[in-house]
PDB file of C-alpha atoms in Angstrom:
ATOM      1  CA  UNK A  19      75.449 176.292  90.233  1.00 40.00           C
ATOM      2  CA  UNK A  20      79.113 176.794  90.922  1.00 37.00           C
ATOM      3  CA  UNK A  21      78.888 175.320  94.543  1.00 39.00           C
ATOM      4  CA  UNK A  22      76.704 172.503  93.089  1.00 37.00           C
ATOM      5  CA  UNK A  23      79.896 171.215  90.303  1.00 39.00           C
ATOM      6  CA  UNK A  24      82.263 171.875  93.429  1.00 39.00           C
ATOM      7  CA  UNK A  25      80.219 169.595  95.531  1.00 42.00           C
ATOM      8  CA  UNK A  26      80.121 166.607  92.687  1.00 42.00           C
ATOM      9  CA  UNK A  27      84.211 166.750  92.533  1.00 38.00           C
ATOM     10  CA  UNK A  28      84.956 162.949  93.551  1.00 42.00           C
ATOM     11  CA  UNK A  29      88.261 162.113  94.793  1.00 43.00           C
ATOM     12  CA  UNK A  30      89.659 158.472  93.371  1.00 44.00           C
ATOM     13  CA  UNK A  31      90.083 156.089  96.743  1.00 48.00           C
ATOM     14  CA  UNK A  32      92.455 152.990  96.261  1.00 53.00           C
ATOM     15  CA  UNK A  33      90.312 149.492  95.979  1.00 63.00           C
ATOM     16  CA  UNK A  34      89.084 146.867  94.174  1.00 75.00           C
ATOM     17  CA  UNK A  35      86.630 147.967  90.859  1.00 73.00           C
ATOM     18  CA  UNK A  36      83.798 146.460  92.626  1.00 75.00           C
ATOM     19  CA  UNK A  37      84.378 148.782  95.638  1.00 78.00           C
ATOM     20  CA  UNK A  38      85.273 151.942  93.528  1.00 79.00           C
ATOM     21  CA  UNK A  39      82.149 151.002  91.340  1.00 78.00           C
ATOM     22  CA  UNK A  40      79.790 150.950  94.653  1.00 79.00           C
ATOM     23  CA  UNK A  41      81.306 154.206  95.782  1.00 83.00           C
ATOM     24  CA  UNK A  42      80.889 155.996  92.440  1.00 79.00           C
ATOM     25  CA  UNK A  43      77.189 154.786  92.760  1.00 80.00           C
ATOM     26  CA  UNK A  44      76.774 156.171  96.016  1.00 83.00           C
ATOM     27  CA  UNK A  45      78.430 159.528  95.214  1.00 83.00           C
ATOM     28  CA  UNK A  46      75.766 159.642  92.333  1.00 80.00           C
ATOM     29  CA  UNK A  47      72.858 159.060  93.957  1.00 82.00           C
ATOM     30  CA  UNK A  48      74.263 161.458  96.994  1.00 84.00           C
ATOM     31  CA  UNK A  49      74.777 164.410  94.074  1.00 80.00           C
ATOM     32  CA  UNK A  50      71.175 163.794  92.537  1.00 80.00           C
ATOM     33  CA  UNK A  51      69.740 164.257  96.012  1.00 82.00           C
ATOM     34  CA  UNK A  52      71.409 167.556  96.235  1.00 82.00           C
ATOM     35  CA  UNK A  53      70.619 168.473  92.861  1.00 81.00           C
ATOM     36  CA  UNK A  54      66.927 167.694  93.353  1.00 81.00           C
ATOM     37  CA  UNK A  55      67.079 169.911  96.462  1.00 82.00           C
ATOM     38  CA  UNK A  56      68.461 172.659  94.440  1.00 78.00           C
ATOM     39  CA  UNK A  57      65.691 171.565  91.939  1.00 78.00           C
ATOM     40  CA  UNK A  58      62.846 171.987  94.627  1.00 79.00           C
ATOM     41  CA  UNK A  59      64.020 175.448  96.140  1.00 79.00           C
ATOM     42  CA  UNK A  60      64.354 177.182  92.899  1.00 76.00           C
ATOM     43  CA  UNK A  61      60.748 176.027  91.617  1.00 75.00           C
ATOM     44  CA  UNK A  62      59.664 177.323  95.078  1.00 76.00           C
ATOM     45  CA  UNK A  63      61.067 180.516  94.746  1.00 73.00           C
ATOM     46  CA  UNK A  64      59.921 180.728  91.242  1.00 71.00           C
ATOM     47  CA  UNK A  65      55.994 180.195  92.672  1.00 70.00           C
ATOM     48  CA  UNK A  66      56.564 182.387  95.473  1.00 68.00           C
ATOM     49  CA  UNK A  67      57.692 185.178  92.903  1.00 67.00           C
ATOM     50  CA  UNK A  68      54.695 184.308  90.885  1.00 59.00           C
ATOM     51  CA  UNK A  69      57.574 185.250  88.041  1.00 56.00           C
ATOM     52  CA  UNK A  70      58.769 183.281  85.211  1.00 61.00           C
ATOM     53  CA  UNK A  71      62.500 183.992  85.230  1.00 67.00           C
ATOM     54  CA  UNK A  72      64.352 182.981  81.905  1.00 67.00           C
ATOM     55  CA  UNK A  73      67.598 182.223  83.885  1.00 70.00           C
ATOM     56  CA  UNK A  74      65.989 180.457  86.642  1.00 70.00           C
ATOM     57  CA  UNK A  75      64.419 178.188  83.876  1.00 75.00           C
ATOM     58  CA  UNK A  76      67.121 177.545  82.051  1.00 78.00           C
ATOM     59  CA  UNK A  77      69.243 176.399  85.238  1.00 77.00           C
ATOM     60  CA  UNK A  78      66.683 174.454  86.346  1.00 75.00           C
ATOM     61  CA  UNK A  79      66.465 172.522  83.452  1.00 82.00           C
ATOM     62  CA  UNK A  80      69.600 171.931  82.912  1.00 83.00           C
ATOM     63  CA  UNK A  81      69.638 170.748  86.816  1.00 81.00           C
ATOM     64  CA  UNK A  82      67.041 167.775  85.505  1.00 84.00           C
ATOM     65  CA  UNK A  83      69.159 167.120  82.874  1.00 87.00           C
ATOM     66  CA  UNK A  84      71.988 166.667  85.202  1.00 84.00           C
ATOM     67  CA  UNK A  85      70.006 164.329  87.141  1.00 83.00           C
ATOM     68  CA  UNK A  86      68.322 162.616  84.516  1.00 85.00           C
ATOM     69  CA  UNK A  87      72.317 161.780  82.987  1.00 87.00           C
ATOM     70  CA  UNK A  88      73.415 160.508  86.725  1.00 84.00           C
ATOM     71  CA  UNK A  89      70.442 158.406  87.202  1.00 85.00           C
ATOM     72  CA  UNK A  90      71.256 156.817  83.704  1.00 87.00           C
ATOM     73  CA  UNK A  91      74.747 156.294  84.906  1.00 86.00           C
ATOM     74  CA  UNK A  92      73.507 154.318  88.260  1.00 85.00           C
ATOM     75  CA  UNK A  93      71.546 152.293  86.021  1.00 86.00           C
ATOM     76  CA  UNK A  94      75.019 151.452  84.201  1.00 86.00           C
ATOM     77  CA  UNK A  95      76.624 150.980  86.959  1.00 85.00           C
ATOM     78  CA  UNK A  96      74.583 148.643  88.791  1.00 84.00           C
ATOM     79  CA  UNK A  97      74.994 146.882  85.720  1.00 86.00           C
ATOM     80  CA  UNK A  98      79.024 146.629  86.197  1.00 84.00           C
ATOM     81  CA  UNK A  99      78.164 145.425  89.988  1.00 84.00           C
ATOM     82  CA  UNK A 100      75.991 142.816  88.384  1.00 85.00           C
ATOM     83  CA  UNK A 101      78.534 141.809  85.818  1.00 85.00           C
ATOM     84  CA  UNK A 102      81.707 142.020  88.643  1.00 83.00           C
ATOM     85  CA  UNK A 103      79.339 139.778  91.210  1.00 84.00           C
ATOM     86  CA  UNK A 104      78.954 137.235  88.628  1.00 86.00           C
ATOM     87  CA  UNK A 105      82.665 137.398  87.606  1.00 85.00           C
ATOM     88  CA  UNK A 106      83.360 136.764  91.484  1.00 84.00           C
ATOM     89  CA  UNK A 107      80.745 134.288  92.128  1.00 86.00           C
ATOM     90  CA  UNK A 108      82.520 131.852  88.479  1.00 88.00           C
ATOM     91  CA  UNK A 109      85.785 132.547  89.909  1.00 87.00           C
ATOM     92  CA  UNK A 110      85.366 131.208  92.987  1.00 85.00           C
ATOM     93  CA  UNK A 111      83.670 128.232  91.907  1.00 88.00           C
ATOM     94  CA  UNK A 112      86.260 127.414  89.560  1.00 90.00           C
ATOM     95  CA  UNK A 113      88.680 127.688  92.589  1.00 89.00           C
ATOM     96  CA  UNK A 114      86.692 125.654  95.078  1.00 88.00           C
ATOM     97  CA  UNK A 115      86.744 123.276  92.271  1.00 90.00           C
ATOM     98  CA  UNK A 116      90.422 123.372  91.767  1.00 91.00           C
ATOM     99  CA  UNK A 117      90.771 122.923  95.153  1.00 91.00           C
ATOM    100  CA  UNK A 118      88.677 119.655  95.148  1.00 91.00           C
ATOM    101  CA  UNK A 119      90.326 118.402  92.726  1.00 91.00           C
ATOM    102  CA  UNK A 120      94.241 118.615  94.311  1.00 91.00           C
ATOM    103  CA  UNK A 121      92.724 117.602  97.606  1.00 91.00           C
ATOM    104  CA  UNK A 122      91.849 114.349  95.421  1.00 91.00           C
ATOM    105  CA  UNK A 123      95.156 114.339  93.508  1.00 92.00           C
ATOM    106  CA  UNK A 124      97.078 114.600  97.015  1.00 92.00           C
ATOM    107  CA  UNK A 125      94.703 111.760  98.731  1.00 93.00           C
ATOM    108  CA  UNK A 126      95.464 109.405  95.454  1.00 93.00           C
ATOM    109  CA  UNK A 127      99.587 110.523  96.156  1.00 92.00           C
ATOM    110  CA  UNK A 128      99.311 109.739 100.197  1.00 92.00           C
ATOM    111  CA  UNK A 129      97.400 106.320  98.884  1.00 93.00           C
ATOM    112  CA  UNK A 130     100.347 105.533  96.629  1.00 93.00           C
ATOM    113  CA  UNK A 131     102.971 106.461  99.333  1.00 93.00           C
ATOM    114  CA  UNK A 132     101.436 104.492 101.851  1.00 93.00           C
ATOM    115  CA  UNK A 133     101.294 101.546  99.665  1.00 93.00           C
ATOM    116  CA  UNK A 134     104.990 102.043  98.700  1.00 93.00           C
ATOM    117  CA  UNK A 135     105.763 102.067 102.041  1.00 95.00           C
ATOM    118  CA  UNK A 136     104.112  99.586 103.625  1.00 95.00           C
ATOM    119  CA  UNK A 137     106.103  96.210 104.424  1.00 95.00           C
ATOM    120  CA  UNK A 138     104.204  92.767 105.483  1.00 96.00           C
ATOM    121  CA  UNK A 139     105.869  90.365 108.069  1.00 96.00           C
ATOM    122  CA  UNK A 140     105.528  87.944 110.241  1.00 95.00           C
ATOM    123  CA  UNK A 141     107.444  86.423 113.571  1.00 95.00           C
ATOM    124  CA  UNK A 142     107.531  82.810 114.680  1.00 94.00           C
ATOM    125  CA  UNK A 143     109.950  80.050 116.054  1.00 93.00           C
ATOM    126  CA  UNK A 144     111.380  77.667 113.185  1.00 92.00           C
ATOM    127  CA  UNK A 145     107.738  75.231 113.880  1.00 93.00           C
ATOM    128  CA  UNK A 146     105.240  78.436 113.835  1.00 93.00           C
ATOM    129  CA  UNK A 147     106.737  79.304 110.436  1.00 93.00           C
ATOM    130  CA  UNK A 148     107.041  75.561 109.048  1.00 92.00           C
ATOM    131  CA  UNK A 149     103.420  75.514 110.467  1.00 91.00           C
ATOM    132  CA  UNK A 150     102.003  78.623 108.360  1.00 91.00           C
ATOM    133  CA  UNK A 151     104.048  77.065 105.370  1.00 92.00           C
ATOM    134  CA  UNK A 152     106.281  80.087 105.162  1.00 93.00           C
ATOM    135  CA  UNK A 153     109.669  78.058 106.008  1.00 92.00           C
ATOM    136  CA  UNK A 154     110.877  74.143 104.978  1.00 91.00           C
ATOM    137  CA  UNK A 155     114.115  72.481 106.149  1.00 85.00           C
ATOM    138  CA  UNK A 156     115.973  71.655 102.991  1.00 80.00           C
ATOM    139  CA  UNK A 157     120.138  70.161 102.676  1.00 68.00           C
ATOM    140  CA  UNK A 158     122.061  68.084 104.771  1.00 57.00           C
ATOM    141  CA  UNK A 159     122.688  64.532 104.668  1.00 55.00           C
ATOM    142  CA  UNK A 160     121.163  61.731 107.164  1.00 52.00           C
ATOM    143  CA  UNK A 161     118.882  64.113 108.673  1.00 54.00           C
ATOM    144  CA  UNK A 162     121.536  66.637 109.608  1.00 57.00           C
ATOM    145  CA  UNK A 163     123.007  69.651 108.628  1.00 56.00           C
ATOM    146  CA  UNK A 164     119.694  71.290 107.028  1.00 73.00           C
ATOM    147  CA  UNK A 165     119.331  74.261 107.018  1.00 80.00           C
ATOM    148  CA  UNK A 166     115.728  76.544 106.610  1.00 83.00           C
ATOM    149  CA  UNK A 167     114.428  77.694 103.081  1.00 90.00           C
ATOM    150  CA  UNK A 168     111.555  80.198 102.576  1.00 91.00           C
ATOM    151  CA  UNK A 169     108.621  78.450 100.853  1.00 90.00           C
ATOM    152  CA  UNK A 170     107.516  81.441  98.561  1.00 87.00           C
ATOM    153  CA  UNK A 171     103.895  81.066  99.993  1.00 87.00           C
ATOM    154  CA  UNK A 172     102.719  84.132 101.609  1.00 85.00           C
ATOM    155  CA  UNK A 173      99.603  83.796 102.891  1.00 85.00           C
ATOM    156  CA  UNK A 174      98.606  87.473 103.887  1.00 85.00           C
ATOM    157  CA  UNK A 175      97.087  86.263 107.165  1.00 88.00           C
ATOM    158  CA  UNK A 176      99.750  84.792 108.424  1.00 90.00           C
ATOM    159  CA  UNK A 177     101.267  88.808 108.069  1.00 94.00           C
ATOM    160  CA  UNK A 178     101.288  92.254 109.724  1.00 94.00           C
ATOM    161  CA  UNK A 179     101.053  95.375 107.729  1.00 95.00           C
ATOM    162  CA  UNK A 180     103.751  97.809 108.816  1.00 95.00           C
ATOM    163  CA  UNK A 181     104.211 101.558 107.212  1.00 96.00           C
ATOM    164  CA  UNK A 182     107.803 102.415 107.403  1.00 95.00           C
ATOM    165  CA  UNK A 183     107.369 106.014 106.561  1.00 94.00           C
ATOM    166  CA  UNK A 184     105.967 105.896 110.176  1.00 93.00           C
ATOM    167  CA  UNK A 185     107.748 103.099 112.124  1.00 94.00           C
ATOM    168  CA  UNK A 186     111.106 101.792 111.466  1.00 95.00           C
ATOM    169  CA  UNK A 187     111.082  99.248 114.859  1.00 96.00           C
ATOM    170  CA  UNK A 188     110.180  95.563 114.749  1.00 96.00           C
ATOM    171  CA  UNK A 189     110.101  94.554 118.276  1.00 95.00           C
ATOM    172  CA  UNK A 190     110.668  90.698 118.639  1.00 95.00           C
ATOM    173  CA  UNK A 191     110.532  89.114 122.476  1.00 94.00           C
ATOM    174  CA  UNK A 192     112.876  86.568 121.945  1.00 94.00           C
ATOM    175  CA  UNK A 193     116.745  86.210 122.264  1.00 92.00           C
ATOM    176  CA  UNK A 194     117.645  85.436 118.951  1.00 93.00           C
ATOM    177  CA  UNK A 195     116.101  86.473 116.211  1.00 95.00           C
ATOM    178  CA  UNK A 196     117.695  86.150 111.991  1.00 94.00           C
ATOM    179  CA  UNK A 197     115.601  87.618 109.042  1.00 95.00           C
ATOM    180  CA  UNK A 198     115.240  84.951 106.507  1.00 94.00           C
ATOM    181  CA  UNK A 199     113.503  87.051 104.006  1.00 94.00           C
ATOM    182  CA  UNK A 200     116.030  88.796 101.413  1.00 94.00           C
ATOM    183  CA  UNK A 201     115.588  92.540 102.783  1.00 95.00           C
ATOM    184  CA  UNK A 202     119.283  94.016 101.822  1.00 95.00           C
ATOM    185  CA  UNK A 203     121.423  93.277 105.368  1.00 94.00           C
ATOM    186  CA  UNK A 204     122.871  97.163 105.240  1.00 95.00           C
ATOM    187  CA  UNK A 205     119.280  98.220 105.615  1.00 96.00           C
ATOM    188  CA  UNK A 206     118.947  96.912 109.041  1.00 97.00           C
ATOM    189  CA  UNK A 207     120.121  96.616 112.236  1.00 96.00           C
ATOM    190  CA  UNK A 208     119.364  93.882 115.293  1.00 96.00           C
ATOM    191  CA  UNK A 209     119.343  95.293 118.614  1.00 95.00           C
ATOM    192  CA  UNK A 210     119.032  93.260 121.767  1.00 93.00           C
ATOM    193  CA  UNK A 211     117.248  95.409 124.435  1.00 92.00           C
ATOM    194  CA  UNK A 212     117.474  93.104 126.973  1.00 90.00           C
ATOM    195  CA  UNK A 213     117.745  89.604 127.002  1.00 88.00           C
ATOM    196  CA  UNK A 214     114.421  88.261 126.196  1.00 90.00           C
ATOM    197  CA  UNK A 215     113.740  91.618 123.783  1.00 94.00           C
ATOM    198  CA  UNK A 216     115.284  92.183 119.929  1.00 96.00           C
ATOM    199  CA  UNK A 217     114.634  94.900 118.349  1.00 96.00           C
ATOM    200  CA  UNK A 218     115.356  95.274 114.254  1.00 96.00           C
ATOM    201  CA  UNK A 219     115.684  98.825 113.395  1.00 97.00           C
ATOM    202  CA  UNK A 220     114.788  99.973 109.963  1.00 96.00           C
ATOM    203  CA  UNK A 221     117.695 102.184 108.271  1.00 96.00           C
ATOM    204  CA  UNK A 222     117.037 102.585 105.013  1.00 96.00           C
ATOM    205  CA  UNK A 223     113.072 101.685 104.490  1.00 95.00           C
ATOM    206  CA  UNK A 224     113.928 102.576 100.830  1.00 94.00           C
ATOM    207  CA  UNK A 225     116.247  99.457 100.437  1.00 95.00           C
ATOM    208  CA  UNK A 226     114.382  97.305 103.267  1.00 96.00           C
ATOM    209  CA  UNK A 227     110.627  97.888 101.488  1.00 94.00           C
ATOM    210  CA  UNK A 228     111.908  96.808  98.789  1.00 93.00           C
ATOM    211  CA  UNK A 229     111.644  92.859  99.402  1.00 94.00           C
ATOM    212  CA  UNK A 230     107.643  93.620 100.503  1.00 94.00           C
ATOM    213  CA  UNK A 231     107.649  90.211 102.720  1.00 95.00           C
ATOM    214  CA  UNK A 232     109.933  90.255 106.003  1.00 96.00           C
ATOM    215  CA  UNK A 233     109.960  86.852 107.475  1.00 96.00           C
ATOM    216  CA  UNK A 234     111.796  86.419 110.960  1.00 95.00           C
ATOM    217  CA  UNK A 235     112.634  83.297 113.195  1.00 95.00           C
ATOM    218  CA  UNK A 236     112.697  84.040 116.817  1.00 94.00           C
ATOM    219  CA  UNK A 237     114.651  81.562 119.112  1.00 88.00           C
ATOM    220  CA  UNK A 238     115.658  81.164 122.550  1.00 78.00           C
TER     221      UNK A 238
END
Protein backbone atom coordinates (compact mmCIF):
# COMPACT_ATOMS: atom_id res chain seq x y z
CA UNK A 1 0.00 0.00 0.00
CA UNK A 2 2.99 2.16 0.73
CA UNK A 3 4.43 1.84 -2.90
CA UNK A 4 0.85 2.41 -4.19
CA UNK A 5 0.56 6.36 -2.20
CA UNK A 6 4.31 6.75 -3.46
CA UNK A 7 3.28 6.05 -6.96
CA UNK A 8 0.08 8.66 -6.83
CA UNK A 9 2.66 11.60 -5.61
CA UNK A 10 2.03 14.19 -8.60
CA UNK A 11 4.53 16.75 -9.22
CA UNK A 12 2.88 20.43 -10.18
CA UNK A 13 4.15 21.22 -14.05
CA UNK A 14 3.95 25.00 -15.09
CA UNK A 15 0.82 25.68 -17.67
CA UNK A 16 -2.29 26.94 -18.34
CA UNK A 17 -5.41 25.45 -15.84
CA UNK A 18 -6.80 23.79 -18.79
CA UNK A 19 -3.50 21.89 -19.35
CA UNK A 20 -2.80 21.22 -15.57
CA UNK A 21 -6.58 20.16 -15.36
CA UNK A 22 -6.05 17.50 -18.38
CA UNK A 23 -2.90 16.26 -16.74
CA UNK A 24 -4.42 15.84 -13.27
CA UNK A 25 -7.13 13.79 -15.19
CA UNK A 26 -4.74 11.67 -16.77
CA UNK A 27 -2.65 11.05 -13.63
CA UNK A 28 -6.09 9.88 -12.12
CA UNK A 29 -7.20 7.64 -14.40
CA UNK A 30 -3.32 6.29 -14.72
CA UNK A 31 -3.46 5.71 -10.57
CA UNK A 32 -7.00 3.91 -10.75
CA UNK A 33 -5.54 1.55 -13.33
CA UNK A 34 -2.83 0.67 -10.96
CA UNK A 35 -5.01 0.52 -8.12
CA UNK A 36 -7.42 -1.83 -9.90
CA UNK A 37 -4.38 -4.01 -10.69
CA UNK A 38 -3.50 -4.10 -7.12
CA UNK A 39 -7.32 -4.71 -6.69
CA UNK A 40 -7.27 -7.83 -9.08
CA UNK A 41 -4.00 -9.56 -7.67
CA UNK A 42 -5.01 -9.43 -4.12
CA UNK A 43 -8.63 -10.97 -4.83
CA UNK A 44 -6.58 -13.58 -6.78
CA UNK A 45 -4.44 -14.43 -4.14
CA UNK A 46 -7.25 -14.36 -1.75
CA UNK A 47 -9.11 -17.32 -4.10
CA UNK A 48 -6.00 -19.08 -4.59
CA UNK A 49 -5.61 -19.22 -0.65
CA UNK A 50 -9.17 -20.28 -0.49
CA UNK A 51 -8.67 -17.92 2.90
CA UNK A 52 -10.56 -15.00 3.98
CA UNK A 53 -7.85 -12.72 5.35
CA UNK A 54 -9.19 -9.76 7.58
CA UNK A 55 -6.24 -7.51 6.46
CA UNK A 56 -6.36 -8.41 2.93
CA UNK A 57 -10.11 -7.34 3.09
CA UNK A 58 -9.82 -4.43 4.68
CA UNK A 59 -7.01 -3.12 2.15
CA UNK A 60 -8.84 -4.11 -0.53
CA UNK A 61 -11.66 -2.22 0.27
CA UNK A 62 -10.26 0.59 1.07
CA UNK A 63 -8.35 0.19 -2.52
CA UNK A 64 -12.18 0.52 -4.12
CA UNK A 65 -12.76 3.24 -2.10
CA UNK A 66 -9.72 4.90 -3.38
CA UNK A 67 -10.85 4.32 -6.78
CA UNK A 68 -14.33 4.93 -6.39
CA UNK A 69 -13.12 8.81 -4.82
CA UNK A 70 -10.68 9.29 -8.08
CA UNK A 71 -13.23 8.28 -10.51
CA UNK A 72 -15.61 10.89 -8.79
CA UNK A 73 -12.88 13.40 -9.13
CA UNK A 74 -12.49 12.72 -13.14
CA UNK A 75 -16.05 13.20 -13.30
CA UNK A 76 -15.35 16.79 -11.66
CA UNK A 77 -12.83 17.44 -13.56
CA UNK A 78 -14.06 16.85 -16.90
CA UNK A 79 -16.51 19.15 -15.70
CA UNK A 80 -13.76 22.10 -15.20
CA UNK A 81 -12.50 21.10 -18.94
CA UNK A 82 -16.07 21.60 -19.99
CA UNK A 83 -16.51 24.83 -18.14
CA UNK A 84 -12.63 26.18 -19.27
CA UNK A 85 -13.57 25.08 -23.16
CA UNK A 86 -16.58 27.13 -23.01
CA UNK A 87 -14.78 30.04 -21.24
CA UNK A 88 -12.21 29.79 -24.29
CA UNK A 89 -14.61 29.22 -27.00
CA UNK A 90 -16.86 33.09 -25.47
CA UNK A 91 -13.57 34.63 -25.25
CA UNK A 92 -12.54 34.24 -28.45
CA UNK A 93 -15.65 35.16 -29.99
CA UNK A 94 -15.83 38.24 -28.17
CA UNK A 95 -12.28 38.94 -29.59
CA UNK A 96 -12.93 38.01 -33.20
CA UNK A 97 -15.72 40.35 -32.67
CA UNK A 98 -13.65 43.12 -31.33
CA UNK A 99 -11.53 42.65 -33.99
CA UNK A 100 -14.35 43.14 -36.60
CA UNK A 101 -15.38 45.83 -35.24
CA UNK A 102 -11.80 48.09 -35.28
CA UNK A 103 -11.19 46.63 -38.70
CA UNK A 104 -14.58 48.65 -39.41
CA UNK A 105 -13.67 51.63 -37.21
CA UNK A 106 -10.15 51.84 -39.11
CA UNK A 107 -11.89 51.35 -42.77
CA UNK A 108 -14.51 54.33 -41.71
CA UNK A 109 -10.94 56.44 -40.48
CA UNK A 110 -8.96 55.53 -43.98
CA UNK A 111 -12.56 56.63 -45.70
CA UNK A 112 -12.44 59.93 -43.83
CA UNK A 113 -8.66 60.47 -44.55
CA UNK A 114 -8.98 59.82 -48.02
CA UNK A 115 -11.77 62.18 -48.36
CA UNK A 116 -9.79 64.86 -46.42
CA UNK A 117 -7.21 64.42 -48.64
CA UNK A 118 -8.41 64.28 -51.79
CA UNK A 119 -8.18 67.58 -54.04
CA UNK A 120 -10.31 68.00 -57.49
CA UNK A 121 -8.74 69.94 -60.49
CA UNK A 122 -8.71 70.54 -63.71
CA UNK A 123 -6.11 71.89 -66.62
CA UNK A 124 -7.02 73.86 -69.73
CA UNK A 125 -5.88 76.92 -71.89
CA UNK A 126 -7.84 80.28 -70.98
CA UNK A 127 -10.84 78.92 -73.95
CA UNK A 128 -11.00 75.14 -72.49
CA UNK A 129 -11.76 76.70 -69.09
CA UNK A 130 -14.13 79.64 -70.41
CA UNK A 131 -15.58 76.61 -72.37
CA UNK A 132 -16.38 74.28 -69.19
CA UNK A 133 -17.64 77.61 -67.51
CA UNK A 134 -14.97 77.44 -64.87
CA UNK A 135 -13.21 80.91 -65.95
CA UNK A 136 -14.86 84.51 -67.41
CA UNK A 137 -12.83 87.55 -68.52
CA UNK A 138 -13.98 90.35 -66.29
CA UNK A 139 -12.21 94.40 -65.99
CA UNK A 140 -10.63 96.47 -68.36
CA UNK A 141 -11.91 99.15 -70.41
CA UNK A 142 -12.61 99.03 -74.40
CA UNK A 143 -12.04 95.45 -74.53
CA UNK A 144 -8.62 95.55 -72.93
CA UNK A 145 -6.91 95.05 -69.93
CA UNK A 146 -9.27 92.10 -68.54
CA UNK A 147 -8.15 90.00 -66.71
CA UNK A 148 -9.66 86.09 -65.85
CA UNK A 149 -12.16 85.47 -62.87
CA UNK A 150 -13.16 81.98 -61.61
CA UNK A 151 -16.90 81.43 -62.21
CA UNK A 152 -17.66 79.45 -58.90
CA UNK A 153 -19.25 76.62 -61.08
CA UNK A 154 -17.60 73.39 -60.58
CA UNK A 155 -18.94 70.95 -62.50
CA UNK A 156 -17.28 67.66 -61.12
CA UNK A 157 -16.77 66.33 -64.65
CA UNK A 158 -14.96 68.81 -65.84
CA UNK A 159 -12.38 67.54 -62.63
CA UNK A 160 -9.77 64.94 -61.62
CA UNK A 161 -9.73 63.43 -58.23
CA UNK A 162 -6.23 63.58 -56.79
CA UNK A 163 -5.22 62.07 -53.11
CA UNK A 164 -2.42 64.11 -51.80
CA UNK A 165 -1.58 61.82 -48.99
CA UNK A 166 -0.28 59.80 -52.04
CA UNK A 167 0.79 62.25 -54.81
CA UNK A 168 1.93 65.70 -54.33
CA UNK A 169 2.86 66.25 -58.43
CA UNK A 170 0.53 67.90 -60.94
CA UNK A 171 2.21 67.42 -64.17
CA UNK A 172 1.04 70.11 -66.76
CA UNK A 173 2.61 69.85 -70.60
CA UNK A 174 2.62 73.29 -71.26
CA UNK A 175 5.12 76.24 -70.76
CA UNK A 176 3.28 78.35 -68.63
CA UNK A 177 1.07 77.40 -66.36
CA UNK A 178 -0.69 80.01 -63.11
CA UNK A 179 -3.18 78.44 -60.54
CA UNK A 180 -6.20 80.57 -60.50
CA UNK A 181 -7.90 78.75 -57.77
CA UNK A 182 -7.11 80.28 -54.14
CA UNK A 183 -4.83 77.25 -52.85
CA UNK A 184 -2.40 79.31 -50.28
CA UNK A 185 0.83 80.28 -52.80
CA UNK A 186 3.45 78.98 -49.86
CA UNK A 187 1.87 75.60 -50.34
CA UNK A 188 3.19 75.15 -53.75
CA UNK A 189 5.79 75.24 -55.97
CA UNK A 190 5.96 75.48 -60.13
CA UNK A 191 8.65 73.61 -61.64
CA UNK A 192 9.48 73.71 -65.31
CA UNK A 193 10.98 70.29 -66.32
CA UNK A 194 11.65 71.13 -69.58
CA UNK A 195 10.24 73.48 -71.78
CA UNK A 196 7.01 72.12 -72.88
CA UNK A 197 6.61 70.26 -69.14
CA UNK A 198 5.46 72.18 -65.60
CA UNK A 199 5.30 70.50 -62.87
CA UNK A 200 3.39 72.00 -59.48
CA UNK A 201 4.69 70.30 -56.50
CA UNK A 202 2.51 69.96 -53.49
CA UNK A 203 4.32 71.21 -50.12
CA UNK A 204 2.06 71.45 -47.66
CA UNK A 205 -1.20 69.26 -48.85
CA UNK A 206 -2.52 70.42 -45.41
CA UNK A 207 -2.71 74.15 -46.54
CA UNK A 208 -3.13 73.28 -50.44
CA UNK A 209 -6.36 70.71 -49.71
CA UNK A 210 -7.71 73.11 -48.12
CA UNK A 211 -9.30 75.17 -51.17
CA UNK A 212 -10.82 71.46 -52.47
CA UNK A 213 -10.99 72.91 -56.27
CA UNK A 214 -7.48 73.58 -58.05
CA UNK A 215 -8.10 75.26 -61.30
CA UNK A 216 -4.96 75.84 -63.65
CA UNK A 217 -4.47 77.72 -67.07
CA UNK A 218 -1.84 76.24 -69.21
CA UNK A 219 -0.30 78.51 -71.97
CA UNK A 220 2.30 78.48 -74.48
Amino acid sequence: QASIAQNDVETQQPGTLHDRTLERISTLKSSIARTKERIEELDAKLKRNGVKIASLNKMIANLKKSVSEREDQIVALNGQVSQLEGQVTWLNGEVSNQQEELATRQQELDAKQAELATIFYTIGTKKELKEKGLVESKGGVAGLGKSLKLTGRLEQAAFTSMNTDNEKVIRIPAEKVQVLSAQPPTSYTVNHVSKDMVEIQIVHPEEFRKVKHVVILASS
